[in-house]
mmCIF file with all atom_site columns, C-alpha atoms in Angstrom:
data_model
loop_
_atom_site.group_PDB
_atom_site.id
_atom_site.type_symbol
_atom_site.label_atom_id
_atom_site.label_alt_id
_atom_site.label_comp_id
_atom_site.label_asym_id
_atom_site.label_entity_id
_atom_site.label_seq_id
_atom_site.pdbx_PDB_ins_code
_atom_site.Cartn_x
_atom_site.Cartn_y
_atom_site.Cartn_z
_atom_site.occupancy
_atom_site.B_iso_or_equiv
_atom_site.pdbx_formal_charge
_atom_site.auth_seq_id
_atom_site.auth_comp_id
_atom_site.auth_asym_id
_atom_site.auth_atom_id
_atom_site.pdbx_PDB_model_num
ATOM 1   C CA . MET A 1 1   ? -0.177  -7.836  -0.764  1.00 0.00 ? 163 MET A CA 1
ATOM 2   C CA . LYS A 1 2   ? -0.141  -8.760  2.908   1.00 0.00 ? 164 LYS A CA 1
ATOM 3   C CA . GLY A 1 3   ? -0.728  -5.815  5.179   1.00 0.00 ? 165 GLY A CA 1
ATOM 4   C CA . ARG A 1 4   ? 1.175   -7.503  8.006   1.00 0.00 ? 166 ARG A CA 1
ATOM 5   C CA . ASN A 1 5   ? 4.370   -7.693  5.936   1.00 0.00 ? 167 ASN A CA 1
ATOM 6   C CA . LEU A 1 6   ? 4.099   -4.035  5.007   1.00 0.00 ? 168 LEU A CA 1
ATOM 7   C CA . PHE A 1 7   ? 3.436   -3.100  8.624   1.00 0.00 ? 169 PHE A CA 1
ATOM 8   C CA . LEU A 1 8   ? 6.575   -4.897  9.838   1.00 0.00 ? 170 LEU A CA 1
ATOM 9   C CA . ILE A 1 9   ? 8.728   -3.447  7.052   1.00 0.00 ? 171 ILE A CA 1
ATOM 10  C CA . GLY A 1 10  ? 7.454   0.052   7.773   1.00 0.00 ? 172 GLY A CA 1
ATOM 11  C CA . LEU A 1 11  ? 8.186   -0.409  11.469  1.00 0.00 ? 173 LEU A CA 1
ATOM 12  C CA . LEU A 1 12  ? 11.781  -1.495  10.766  1.00 0.00 ? 174 LEU A CA 1
ATOM 13  C CA . VAL A 1 13  ? 12.396  1.420   8.391   1.00 0.00 ? 175 VAL A CA 1
ATOM 14  C CA . LEU A 1 14  ? 10.856  3.836   10.899  1.00 0.00 ? 176 LEU A CA 1
ATOM 15  C CA . VAL A 1 15  ? 13.241  2.604   13.611  1.00 0.00 ? 177 VAL A CA 1
ATOM 16  C CA . ALA A 1 16  ? 16.206  2.931   11.227  1.00 0.00 ? 178 ALA A CA 1
ATOM 17  C CA . GLY A 1 17  ? 15.189  6.496   10.392  1.00 0.00 ? 179 GLY A CA 1
ATOM 18  C CA . VAL A 1 18  ? 14.897  7.460   14.048  1.00 0.00 ? 180 VAL A CA 1
ATOM 19  C CA . VAL A 1 19  ? 18.330  5.961   14.768  1.00 0.00 ? 181 VAL A CA 1
ATOM 20  C CA . LEU A 1 20  ? 19.866  7.990   11.917  1.00 0.00 ? 182 LEU A CA 1
ATOM 21  C CA . ILE A 1 21  ? 18.233  11.164  13.207  1.00 0.00 ? 183 ILE A CA 1
ATOM 22  C CA . ILE A 1 22  ? 19.637  10.578  16.691  1.00 0.00 ? 184 ILE A CA 1
ATOM 23  C CA . LEU A 1 23  ? 23.157  9.580   15.558  1.00 0.00 ? 185 LEU A CA 1
ATOM 24  C CA . HIS A 1 24  ? 23.563  11.781  12.466  1.00 0.00 ? 186 HIS A CA 1
ATOM 25  C CA . LYS A 1 25  ? 26.383  13.827  14.037  1.00 0.00 ? 187 LYS A CA 1
ATOM 26  C CA . ALA A 1 26  ? 28.282  10.864  15.479  1.00 0.00 ? 188 ALA A CA 1
ATOM 27  C CA . VAL A 1 27  ? 28.933  8.990   12.214  1.00 0.00 ? 189 VAL A CA 1
ATOM 28  C CA . THR A 1 28  ? 32.167  9.492   10.232  1.00 0.00 ? 190 THR A CA 1
ATOM 29  C CA . THR A 1 29  ? 32.409  9.568   6.438   1.00 0.00 ? 191 THR A CA 1
ATOM 30  C CA . THR A 1 30  ? 33.371  5.907   6.341   1.00 0.00 ? 192 THR A CA 1
ATOM 31  C CA . GLY A 1 31  ? 30.464  5.086   8.616   1.00 0.00 ? 193 GLY A CA 1
ATOM 32  C CA . ILE A 1 32  ? 28.124  7.045   6.348   1.00 0.00 ? 194 ILE A CA 1
ATOM 33  C CA . VAL A 1 33  ? 29.132  4.985   3.305   1.00 0.00 ? 195 VAL A CA 1
ATOM 34  C CA . ILE A 1 34  ? 28.831  1.723   5.232   1.00 0.00 ? 196 ILE A CA 1
ATOM 35  C CA . THR A 1 35  ? 25.432  2.801   6.581   1.00 0.00 ? 197 THR A CA 1
ATOM 36  C CA . GLY A 1 36  ? 24.274  3.608   3.055   1.00 0.00 ? 198 GLY A CA 1
ATOM 37  C CA . GLY A 1 37  ? 25.428  0.234   1.755   1.00 0.00 ? 199 GLY A CA 1
ATOM 38  C CA . VAL A 1 38  ? 23.631  -1.615  4.533   1.00 0.00 ? 200 VAL A CA 1
ATOM 39  C CA . LEU A 1 39  ? 20.440  0.404   3.928   1.00 0.00 ? 201 LEU A CA 1
ATOM 40  C CA . PHE A 1 40  ? 20.510  -0.360  0.195   1.00 0.00 ? 202 PHE A CA 1
ATOM 41  C CA . ILE A 1 41  ? 20.939  -4.079  0.854   1.00 0.00 ? 203 ILE A CA 1
ATOM 42  C CA . LEU A 1 42  ? 18.128  -4.091  3.414   1.00 0.00 ? 204 LEU A CA 1
ATOM 43  C CA . ALA A 1 43  ? 15.828  -2.163  1.050   1.00 0.00 ? 205 ALA A CA 1
ATOM 44  C CA . GLY A 1 44  ? 16.409  -4.681  -1.737  1.00 0.00 ? 206 GLY A CA 1
ATOM 45  C CA . LEU A 1 45  ? 15.944  -7.702  0.508   1.00 0.00 ? 207 LEU A CA 1
ATOM 46  C CA . LEU A 1 46  ? 12.782  -6.301  2.093   1.00 0.00 ? 208 LEU A CA 1
ATOM 47  C CA . ASN A 1 47  ? 11.306  -5.589  -1.326  1.00 0.00 ? 209 ASN A CA 1
ATOM 48  C CA . MET A 1 48  ? 12.054  -9.170  -2.377  1.00 0.00 ? 210 MET A CA 1
ATOM 49  C CA . ALA A 1 49  ? 10.464  -10.475 0.829   1.00 0.00 ? 211 ALA A CA 1
ATOM 50  C CA . VAL A 1 50  ? 7.276   -8.479  0.194   1.00 0.00 ? 212 VAL A CA 1
ATOM 51  C CA . PHE A 1 51  ? 7.004   -9.764  -3.375  1.00 0.00 ? 213 PHE A CA 1
ATOM 52  C CA . LEU A 1 52  ? 7.720   -13.393 -2.488  1.00 0.00 ? 214 LEU A CA 1
ATOM 53  C CA . GLY A 1 53  ? 5.314   -13.249 0.457   1.00 0.00 ? 215 GLY A CA 1
ATOM 54  C CA . ALA A 1 54  ? 2.384   -12.187 -1.714  1.00 0.00 ? 216 ALA A CA 1
ATOM 55  C CA . LYS A 1 55  ? -0.292  -14.730 -2.579  1.00 0.00 ? 217 LYS A CA 1
ATOM 56  C CA . PRO A 1 56  ? -0.322  -16.232 -6.111  1.00 0.00 ? 218 PRO A CA 1
ATOM 57  C CA . GLU A 1 57  ? -3.641  -14.592 -6.966  1.00 0.00 ? 219 GLU A CA 1
ATOM 58  C CA . THR A 1 58  ? -2.271  -11.238 -5.822  1.00 0.00 ? 220 THR A CA 1
ATOM 59  C CA . LYS A 1 59  ? 0.797   -11.647 -8.060  1.00 0.00 ? 221 LYS A CA 1
ATOM 60  C CA . ALA A 1 60  ? -1.473  -12.504 -10.980 1.00 0.00 ? 222 ALA A CA 1
ATOM 61  C CA . GLN A 1 61  ? -3.533  -9.357  -10.412 1.00 0.00 ? 223 GLN A CA 1
ATOM 62  C CA . ARG A 1 62  ? -0.424  -7.146  -10.474 1.00 0.00 ? 224 ARG A CA 1
ATOM 63  C CA . GLY A 1 63  ? 0.774   -8.471  -13.813 1.00 0.00 ? 225 GLY A CA 1
ATOM 64  C CA . MET A 1 64  ? 4.162   -8.942  -15.428 1.00 0.00 ? 226 MET A CA 1
ATOM 65  C CA . PHE A 1 65  ? 5.200   -5.290  -15.089 1.00 0.00 ? 227 PHE A CA 1
ATOM 66  C CA . SER A 1 66  ? 4.918   -5.503  -11.313 1.00 0.00 ? 228 SER A CA 1
ATOM 67  C CA . ALA A 1 67  ? 7.058   -8.634  -11.136 1.00 0.00 ? 229 ALA A CA 1
ATOM 68  C CA . VAL A 1 68  ? 9.773   -7.200  -13.390 1.00 0.00 ? 230 VAL A CA 1
ATOM 69  C CA . PHE A 1 69  ? 9.839   -3.900  -11.489 1.00 0.00 ? 231 PHE A CA 1
ATOM 70  C CA . SER A 1 70  ? 10.122  -5.651  -8.119  1.00 0.00 ? 232 SER A CA 1
ATOM 71  C CA . TRP A 1 71  ? 12.957  -7.955  -9.140  1.00 0.00 ? 233 TRP A CA 1
ATOM 72  C CA . VAL A 1 72  ? 14.963  -5.342  -11.068 1.00 0.00 ? 234 VAL A CA 1
ATOM 73  C CA . SER A 1 73  ? 14.702  -2.684  -8.347  1.00 0.00 ? 235 SER A CA 1
ATOM 74  C CA . SER A 1 74  ? 15.520  -5.181  -5.589  1.00 0.00 ? 236 SER A CA 1
ATOM 75  C CA . ALA A 1 75  ? 18.543  -6.592  -7.430  1.00 0.00 ? 237 ALA A CA 1
ATOM 76  C CA . ALA A 1 76  ? 19.825  -3.086  -8.256  1.00 0.00 ? 238 ALA A CA 1
ATOM 77  C CA . ALA A 1 77  ? 19.546  -2.021  -4.611  1.00 0.00 ? 239 ALA A CA 1
ATOM 78  C CA . VAL A 1 78  ? 21.402  -5.088  -3.331  1.00 0.00 ? 240 VAL A CA 1
ATOM 79  C CA . ILE A 1 79  ? 24.180  -4.764  -5.951  1.00 0.00 ? 241 ILE A CA 1
ATOM 80  C CA . LEU A 1 80  ? 24.628  -1.061  -5.209  1.00 0.00 ? 242 LEU A CA 1
ATOM 81  C CA . GLY A 1 81  ? 24.749  -1.738  -1.484  1.00 0.00 ? 243 GLY A CA 1
ATOM 82  C CA . LEU A 1 82  ? 27.416  -4.407  -1.912  1.00 0.00 ? 244 LEU A CA 1
ATOM 83  C CA . ALA A 1 83  ? 29.417  -2.065  -4.152  1.00 0.00 ? 245 ALA A CA 1
ATOM 84  C CA . MET A 1 84  ? 29.341  0.633   -1.482  1.00 0.00 ? 246 MET A CA 1
ATOM 85  C CA . LEU A 1 85  ? 30.653  -1.801  1.114   1.00 0.00 ? 247 LEU A CA 1
ATOM 86  C CA . ILE A 1 86  ? 33.405  -3.179  -1.139  1.00 0.00 ? 248 ILE A CA 1
ATOM 87  C CA . PHE A 1 87  ? 34.519  0.085   -2.767  1.00 0.00 ? 249 PHE A CA 1
ATOM 88  C CA . GLU A 1 88  ? 33.984  2.370   0.211   1.00 0.00 ? 250 GLU A CA 1
ATOM 89  C CA . PRO A 1 89  ? 36.738  4.933   -0.639  1.00 0.00 ? 251 PRO A CA 1
ATOM 90  C CA . THR A 1 90  ? 35.265  5.432   -4.119  1.00 0.00 ? 252 THR A CA 1
ATOM 91  C CA . PHE A 1 91  ? 31.783  6.146   -2.804  1.00 0.00 ? 253 PHE A CA 1
ATOM 92  C CA . ALA A 1 92  ? 33.004  8.483   -0.041  1.00 0.00 ? 254 ALA A CA 1
ATOM 93  C CA . ALA A 1 93  ? 32.872  11.421  -2.455  1.00 0.00 ? 255 ALA A CA 1
ATOM 94  C CA . LEU A 1 94  ? 29.377  10.467  -3.630  1.00 0.00 ? 256 LEU A CA 1
ATOM 95  C CA . VAL A 1 95  ? 27.635  10.305  -0.256  1.00 0.00 ? 257 VAL A CA 1
ATOM 96  C CA . ALA A 1 96  ? 24.918  12.851  -1.037  1.00 0.00 ? 258 ALA A CA 1
ATOM 97  C CA . PHE A 1 97  ? 24.224  11.311  -4.438  1.00 0.00 ? 259 PHE A CA 1
ATOM 98  C CA . MET A 1 98  ? 24.002  7.769   -3.039  1.00 0.00 ? 260 MET A CA 1
ATOM 99  C CA . PHE A 1 99  ? 21.595  8.735   -0.280  1.00 0.00 ? 261 PHE A CA 1
ATOM 100 C CA . GLY A 1 100 ? 19.595  10.706  -2.835  1.00 0.00 ? 262 GLY A CA 1
ATOM 101 C CA . VAL A 1 101 ? 19.304  7.516   -4.874  1.00 0.00 ? 263 VAL A CA 1
ATOM 102 C CA . LEU A 1 102 ? 18.167  5.665   -1.729  1.00 0.00 ? 264 LEU A CA 1
ATOM 103 C CA . ILE A 1 103 ? 15.431  8.227   -1.039  1.00 0.00 ? 265 ILE A CA 1
ATOM 104 C CA . ALA A 1 104 ? 14.415  8.191   -4.717  1.00 0.00 ? 266 ALA A CA 1
ATOM 105 C CA . PHE A 1 105 ? 14.115  4.409   -4.477  1.00 0.00 ? 267 PHE A CA 1
ATOM 106 C CA . GLY A 1 106 ? 11.744  4.875   -1.524  1.00 0.00 ? 268 GLY A CA 1
ATOM 107 C CA . ALA A 1 107 ? 9.690   7.410   -3.492  1.00 0.00 ? 269 ALA A CA 1
ATOM 108 C CA . LEU A 1 108 ? 9.375   5.057   -6.469  1.00 0.00 ? 270 LEU A CA 1
ATOM 109 C CA . TYR A 1 109 ? 8.396   2.219   -4.159  1.00 0.00 ? 271 TYR A CA 1
ATOM 110 C CA . GLN A 1 110 ? 5.648   4.349   -2.597  1.00 0.00 ? 272 GLN A CA 1
ATOM 111 C CA . PHE A 1 111 ? 4.335   5.421   -6.007  1.00 0.00 ? 273 PHE A CA 1
ATOM 112 C CA . PHE A 1 112 ? 4.309   1.788   -7.126  1.00 0.00 ? 274 PHE A CA 1
ATOM 113 C CA . LEU A 1 113 ? 2.599   0.626   -3.926  1.00 0.00 ? 275 LEU A CA 1
ATOM 114 C CA . LEU A 1 114 ? -0.164  3.221   -4.187  1.00 0.00 ? 276 LEU A CA 1
ATOM 115 C CA . ALA A 1 115 ? -0.755  2.683   -7.912  1.00 0.00 ? 277 ALA A CA 1
ATOM 116 C CA . TYR A 1 116 ? -0.348  -1.103  -8.304  1.00 0.00 ? 278 TYR A CA 1
ATOM 117 C CA . GLY A 1 117 ? 1.031   -2.882  -5.268  1.00 0.00 ? 279 GLY A CA 1
ATOM 118 C CA . CYS A 1 118 ? -1.988  -2.424  -3.007  1.00 0.00 ? 280 CYS A CA 1
ATOM 119 C CA . ARG A 1 119 ? -4.441  -4.078  -5.425  1.00 0.00 ? 281 ARG A CA 1
ATOM 120 C CA . PRO A 1 120 ? -7.190  -5.181  -5.070  1.00 0.00 ? 282 PRO A CA 1
ATOM 121 C CA . ALA A 1 121 ? -7.374  -2.681  -2.198  1.00 0.00 ? 283 ALA A CA 1
ATOM 122 C CA . ARG A 1 122 ? -7.548  1.047   -2.928  1.00 0.00 ? 284 ARG A CA 1
ATOM 123 C CA . LEU A 1 123 ? -5.639  3.493   -0.742  1.00 0.00 ? 285 LEU A CA 1
ATOM 124 C CA . PRO A 1 124 ? -6.705  7.161   -0.334  1.00 0.00 ? 286 PRO A CA 1
ATOM 125 C CA . GLY A 1 125 ? -5.238  9.653   -2.767  1.00 0.00 ? 287 GLY A CA 1
ATOM 126 C CA . TRP A 1 126 ? -3.787  11.944  -0.088  1.00 0.00 ? 288 TRP A CA 1
ATOM 127 C CA . LEU A 1 127 ? -1.076  9.328   0.538   1.00 0.00 ? 289 LEU A CA 1
ATOM 128 C CA . TYR A 1 128 ? 0.566   10.434  -2.715  1.00 0.00 ? 290 TYR A CA 1
ATOM 129 C CA . VAL A 1 129 ? 1.907   13.369  -0.696  1.00 0.00 ? 291 VAL A CA 1
ATOM 130 C CA . ILE A 1 130 ? 4.444   10.957  0.855   1.00 0.00 ? 292 ILE A CA 1
ATOM 131 C CA . PRO A 1 131 ? 6.277   9.859   -2.334  1.00 0.00 ? 293 PRO A CA 1
ATOM 132 C CA . THR A 1 132 ? 6.108   13.424  -3.629  1.00 0.00 ? 294 THR A CA 1
ATOM 133 C CA . ALA A 1 133 ? 7.876   14.698  -0.503  1.00 0.00 ? 295 ALA A CA 1
ATOM 134 C CA . LEU A 1 134 ? 10.445  11.886  -0.737  1.00 0.00 ? 296 LEU A CA 1
ATOM 135 C CA . ALA A 1 135 ? 11.136  12.742  -4.372  1.00 0.00 ? 297 ALA A CA 1
ATOM 136 C CA . ALA A 1 136 ? 11.648  16.385  -3.379  1.00 0.00 ? 298 ALA A CA 1
ATOM 137 C CA . GLY A 1 137 ? 14.187  15.325  -0.734  1.00 0.00 ? 299 GLY A CA 1
ATOM 138 C CA . ALA A 1 138 ? 16.053  13.188  -3.277  1.00 0.00 ? 300 ALA A CA 1
ATOM 139 C CA . VAL A 1 139 ? 16.190  16.071  -5.753  1.00 0.00 ? 301 VAL A CA 1
ATOM 140 C CA . TYR A 1 140 ? 17.593  18.349  -3.054  1.00 0.00 ? 302 TYR A CA 1
ATOM 141 C CA . LEU A 1 141 ? 20.419  15.903  -2.330  1.00 0.00 ? 303 LEU A CA 1
ATOM 142 C CA . PHE A 1 142 ? 21.143  15.649  -6.062  1.00 0.00 ? 304 PHE A CA 1
ATOM 143 C CA . ILE A 1 143 ? 21.437  19.406  -6.699  1.00 0.00 ? 305 ILE A CA 1
ATOM 144 C CA . ALA A 1 144 ? 22.752  20.743  -3.371  1.00 0.00 ? 306 ALA A CA 1
ATOM 145 C CA . ARG A 1 145 ? 26.289  22.096  -3.328  1.00 0.00 ? 307 ARG A CA 1
ATOM 146 C CA . ASP A 1 146 ? 28.993  20.355  -1.361  1.00 0.00 ? 308 ASP A CA 1
ATOM 147 C CA . GLU A 1 147 ? 29.792  23.541  0.596   1.00 0.00 ? 309 GLU A CA 1
ATOM 148 C CA . THR A 1 148 ? 26.318  23.711  2.111   1.00 0.00 ? 310 THR A CA 1
ATOM 149 C CA . LEU A 1 149 ? 25.641  19.979  2.405   1.00 0.00 ? 311 LEU A CA 1
ATOM 150 C CA . THR A 1 150 ? 27.752  18.296  5.058   1.00 0.00 ? 312 THR A CA 1
ATOM 151 C CA . GLY A 1 151 ? 27.794  14.596  5.900   1.00 0.00 ? 313 GLY A CA 1
ATOM 152 C CA . ASP A 1 152 ? 25.716  15.003  9.057   1.00 0.00 ? 314 ASP A CA 1
ATOM 153 C CA . MET A 1 153 ? 23.096  16.966  7.104   1.00 0.00 ? 315 MET A CA 1
ATOM 154 C CA . VAL A 1 154 ? 22.915  14.144  4.552   1.00 0.00 ? 316 VAL A CA 1
ATOM 155 C CA . LEU A 1 155 ? 22.314  11.632  7.329   1.00 0.00 ? 317 LEU A CA 1
ATOM 156 C CA . LEU A 1 156 ? 19.712  13.882  8.970   1.00 0.00 ? 318 LEU A CA 1
ATOM 157 C CA . ILE A 1 157 ? 17.774  14.318  5.715   1.00 0.00 ? 319 ILE A CA 1
ATOM 158 C CA . THR A 1 158 ? 18.018  10.596  5.042   1.00 0.00 ? 320 THR A CA 1
ATOM 159 C CA . GLY A 1 159 ? 16.849  9.767   8.565   1.00 0.00 ? 321 GLY A CA 1
ATOM 160 C CA . VAL A 1 160 ? 13.821  12.029  8.225   1.00 0.00 ? 322 VAL A CA 1
ATOM 161 C CA . ALA A 1 161 ? 13.024  10.522  4.817   1.00 0.00 ? 323 ALA A CA 1
ATOM 162 C CA . LEU A 1 162 ? 13.269  6.975   6.192   1.00 0.00 ? 324 LEU A CA 1
ATOM 163 C CA . ALA A 1 163 ? 11.090  7.864   9.165   1.00 0.00 ? 325 ALA A CA 1
ATOM 164 C CA . VAL A 1 164 ? 8.438   9.360   6.875   1.00 0.00 ? 326 VAL A CA 1
ATOM 165 C CA . PHE A 1 165 ? 8.637   6.353   4.565   1.00 0.00 ? 327 PHE A CA 1
ATOM 166 C CA . GLY A 1 166 ? 8.348   3.927   7.485   1.00 0.00 ? 328 GLY A CA 1
ATOM 167 C CA . LEU A 1 167 ? 5.408   5.732   9.075   1.00 0.00 ? 329 LEU A CA 1
ATOM 168 C CA . ALA A 1 168 ? 3.561   5.892   5.740   1.00 0.00 ? 330 ALA A CA 1
ATOM 169 C CA . THR A 1 169 ? 4.197   2.186   5.143   1.00 0.00 ? 331 THR A CA 1
ATOM 170 C CA . VAL A 1 170 ? 2.864   1.338   8.616   1.00 0.00 ? 332 VAL A CA 1
ATOM 171 C CA . VAL A 1 171 ? -0.344  3.262   7.844   1.00 0.00 ? 333 VAL A CA 1
ATOM 172 C CA . GLU A 1 172 ? -0.667  1.659   4.398   1.00 0.00 ? 334 GLU A CA 1
ATOM 173 C CA . GLY A 1 173 ? -0.036  -1.806  5.811   1.00 0.00 ? 335 GLY A CA 1
ATOM 174 C CA . SER A 1 174 ? -2.748  -1.271  8.419   1.00 0.00 ? 336 SER A CA 1
ATOM 175 C CA . MET A 1 175 ? -5.233  -0.164  5.744   1.00 0.00 ? 337 MET A CA 1
ATOM 176 C CA . ILE A 1 176 ? -4.437  -3.083  3.436   1.00 0.00 ? 338 ILE A CA 1
ATOM 177 C CA . GLY A 1 177 ? -4.591  -5.522  6.357   1.00 0.00 ? 339 GLY A CA 1
ATOM 178 C CA . GLY A 1 178 ? -8.025  -4.220  7.341   1.00 0.00 ? 340 GLY A CA 1
ATOM 179 C CA . TYR A 1 179 ? -9.246  -4.583  3.762   1.00 0.00 ? 341 TYR A CA 1
ATOM 180 C CA . ASN A 1 180 ? -7.930  -8.158  3.534   1.00 0.00 ? 342 ASN A CA 1
ATOM 181 C CA . ARG A 1 181 ? -9.537  -9.121  6.860   1.00 0.00 ? 343 ARG A CA 1
ATOM 182 C CA . ALA A 1 182 ? -12.867 -7.696  5.699   1.00 0.00 ? 344 ALA A CA 1
ATOM 183 C CA . ARG A 1 183 ? -12.691 -9.752  2.487   1.00 0.00 ? 345 ARG A CA 1
ATOM 184 C CA . ILE A 1 184 ? -11.889 -12.941 4.408   1.00 0.00 ? 346 ILE A CA 1
ATOM 185 C CA . LYS A 1 185 ? -14.736 -12.303 6.840   1.00 0.00 ? 347 LYS A CA 1
ATOM 186 C CA . GLU A 1 186 ? -17.183 -11.667 4.009   1.00 0.00 ? 348 GLU A CA 1
ATOM 187 C CA . ALA A 1 187 ? -16.074 -14.855 2.223   1.00 0.00 ? 349 ALA A CA 1
ATOM 188 C CA . ARG A 1 188 ? -16.578 -16.942 5.356   1.00 0.00 ? 350 ARG A CA 1
ATOM 189 C CA . ASN A 1 189 ? -19.922 -15.380 6.278   1.00 0.00 ? 351 ASN A CA 1
ATOM 190 C CA . PRO A 1 190 ? -21.729 -14.399 3.062   1.00 0.00 ? 352 PRO A CA 1
ATOM 191 C CA . ARG A 1 191 ? -24.793 -12.248 3.537   1.00 0.00 ? 353 ARG A CA 1
ATOM 192 C CA . PRO A 1 192 ? -28.090 -14.102 2.879   1.00 0.00 ? 354 PRO A CA 1
ATOM 193 C CA . LEU A 1 193 ? -30.175 -12.949 -0.048  1.00 0.00 ? 355 LEU A CA 1
ATOM 194 C CA . ASP A 1 194 ? -33.436 -11.134 0.762   1.00 0.00 ? 356 ASP A CA 1
ATOM 195 C CA . SER A 1 195 ? -36.129 -13.239 -0.928  1.00 0.00 ? 357 SER A CA 1
ATOM 196 C CA . THR A 1 196 ? -38.901 -10.721 -0.266  1.00 0.00 ? 358 THR A CA 1
ATOM 197 C CA . ALA A 1 197 ? -37.029 -7.984  -2.087  1.00 0.00 ? 359 ALA A CA 1
ATOM 198 C CA . ASP A 1 198 ? -37.225 -9.825  -5.409  1.00 0.00 ? 360 ASP A CA 1
ATOM 199 C CA . THR A 1 199 ? -40.936 -10.804 -5.159  1.00 0.00 ? 361 THR A CA 1
ATOM 200 C CA . PRO A 1 200 ? -43.037 -8.855  -7.713  1.00 0.00 ? 362 PRO A CA 1
ATOM 201 C CA . LYS A 1 201 ? -45.985 -6.918  -6.376  1.00 0.00 ? 363 LYS A CA 1
ATOM 202 C CA . ALA A 1 202 ? -48.318 -8.684  -8.833  1.00 0.00 ? 364 ALA A CA 1
ATOM 203 C CA . GLU A 1 203 ? -47.436 -12.067 -7.351  1.00 0.00 ? 365 GLU A CA 1
ATOM 204 C CA . THR A 1 204 ? -48.000 -10.719 -3.855  1.00 0.00 ? 366 THR A CA 1
ATOM 205 C CA . ALA A 1 205 ? -51.406 -9.418  -4.841  1.00 0.00 ? 367 ALA A CA 1
ATOM 206 C CA . ALA A 1 206 ? -52.337 -12.697 -6.528  1.00 0.00 ? 368 ALA A CA 1
ATOM 207 C CA . ALA A 1 207 ? -51.322 -14.638 -3.463  1.00 0.00 ? 369 ALA A CA 1
ATOM 208 C CA . ALA A 1 208 ? -53.715 -12.641 -1.231  1.00 0.00 ? 370 ALA A CA 1
ATOM 209 C CA . PRO A 1 209 ? -56.975 -14.577 -0.368  1.00 0.00 ? 371 PRO A CA 1
ATOM 210 C CA . ALA A 1 210 ? -60.101 -13.413 -2.186  1.00 0.00 ? 372 ALA A CA 1
ATOM 211 C CA . GLU A 1 211 ? -63.052 -12.095 -0.116  1.00 0.00 ? 373 GLU A CA 1
ATOM 212 C CA . PRO A 1 212 ? -66.149 -14.365 -0.051  1.00 0.00 ? 374 PRO A CA 1
ATOM 213 C CA . ALA A 1 213 ? -69.132 -13.236 -2.165  1.00 0.00 ? 375 ALA A CA 1
ATOM 214 C CA . LYS A 1 214 ? -72.014 -11.647 -0.194  1.00 0.00 ? 376 LYS A CA 1
ATOM 215 C CA . PRO A 1 215 ? -75.519 -13.282 -0.551  1.00 0.00 ? 377 PRO A CA 1
ATOM 216 C CA . LEU A 1 216 ? -78.142 -11.307 -2.448  1.00 0.00 ? 378 LEU A CA 1
ATOM 217 C CA . ASP A 1 217 ? -80.892 -9.536  -0.505  1.00 0.00 ? 379 ASP A CA 1
ATOM 218 C CA . PRO A 1 218 ? -84.389 -10.814 -1.636  1.00 0.00 ? 380 PRO A CA 1
ATOM 219 C CA . SER A 1 219 ? -85.919 -7.379  -1.013  1.00 0.00 ? 381 SER A CA 1
ATOM 220 C CA . HIS A 1 220 ? -83.747 -5.932  -3.714  1.00 0.00 ? 382 HIS A CA 1
ATOM 221 C CA . ASP A 1 221 ? -84.501 -8.596  -6.318  1.00 0.00 ? 383 ASP A CA 1
ATOM 222 C CA . THR A 1 222 ? -85.416 -6.787  -9.544  1.00 0.00 ? 384 THR A CA 1
ATOM 223 C CA . THR A 1 223 ? -86.537 -9.922  -11.439 1.00 0.00 ? 385 THR A CA 1
ATOM 224 C CA . PRO A 1 224 ? -90.264 -9.516  -12.559 1.00 0.00 ? 386 PRO A CA 1
ATOM 225 C CA . ALA A 1 225 ? -92.720 -11.914 -10.885 1.00 0.00 ? 387 ALA A CA 1
ATOM 226 C CA . GLN A 1 226 ? -94.356 -14.576 -13.004 1.00 0.00 ? 388 GLN A CA 1
ATOM 227 C CA . ASN A 1 227 ? -98.200 -14.868 -13.065 1.00 0.00 ? 389 ASN A CA 1
#
């Protein structure tokens, strides 16, 4: 997976989350549904763009499960987003549930990215805190009562979730990009092999020049004299 694509996607989602946080009290119910539909469509299209932008060898490393998951989740997000735009009055009563589904989609995407999508790179385990927190936010929107959960609160929670998702994706994209650049650099400039490290000590000793033999001293000759 290209770290640059992830970085740009994370930056866009981060901006969208900040905008929702700032404008969460100024959006009507109709605007909330339309905003949710647009976000679902963008999430599906961005996921498709990330998958299509990956290199063939990267797609092969992920396997068939990765391809099926990417296409099914992307298509479901786009279809749901279009349905929210077309049947806006129907989805007006399901605002909290729909945004919970959106946050759950982000949590699943993060889990998938950390477990499979980042290969062959390996991201640190502490990043699993991000999808866990997103899943907790989605569960809260699913089980919260309508009396305590107003439309502006739904947008605020969604904005915070998108901002967290975007910031995490920016960090992950930077890490994956650094790993990919290191691999490219190593492939272009392979390290030379150390020939001396593989030379056996016996061969080194045999290659050393032998010392010349010293001449015998006649005074120490022990051979008996002949008469």
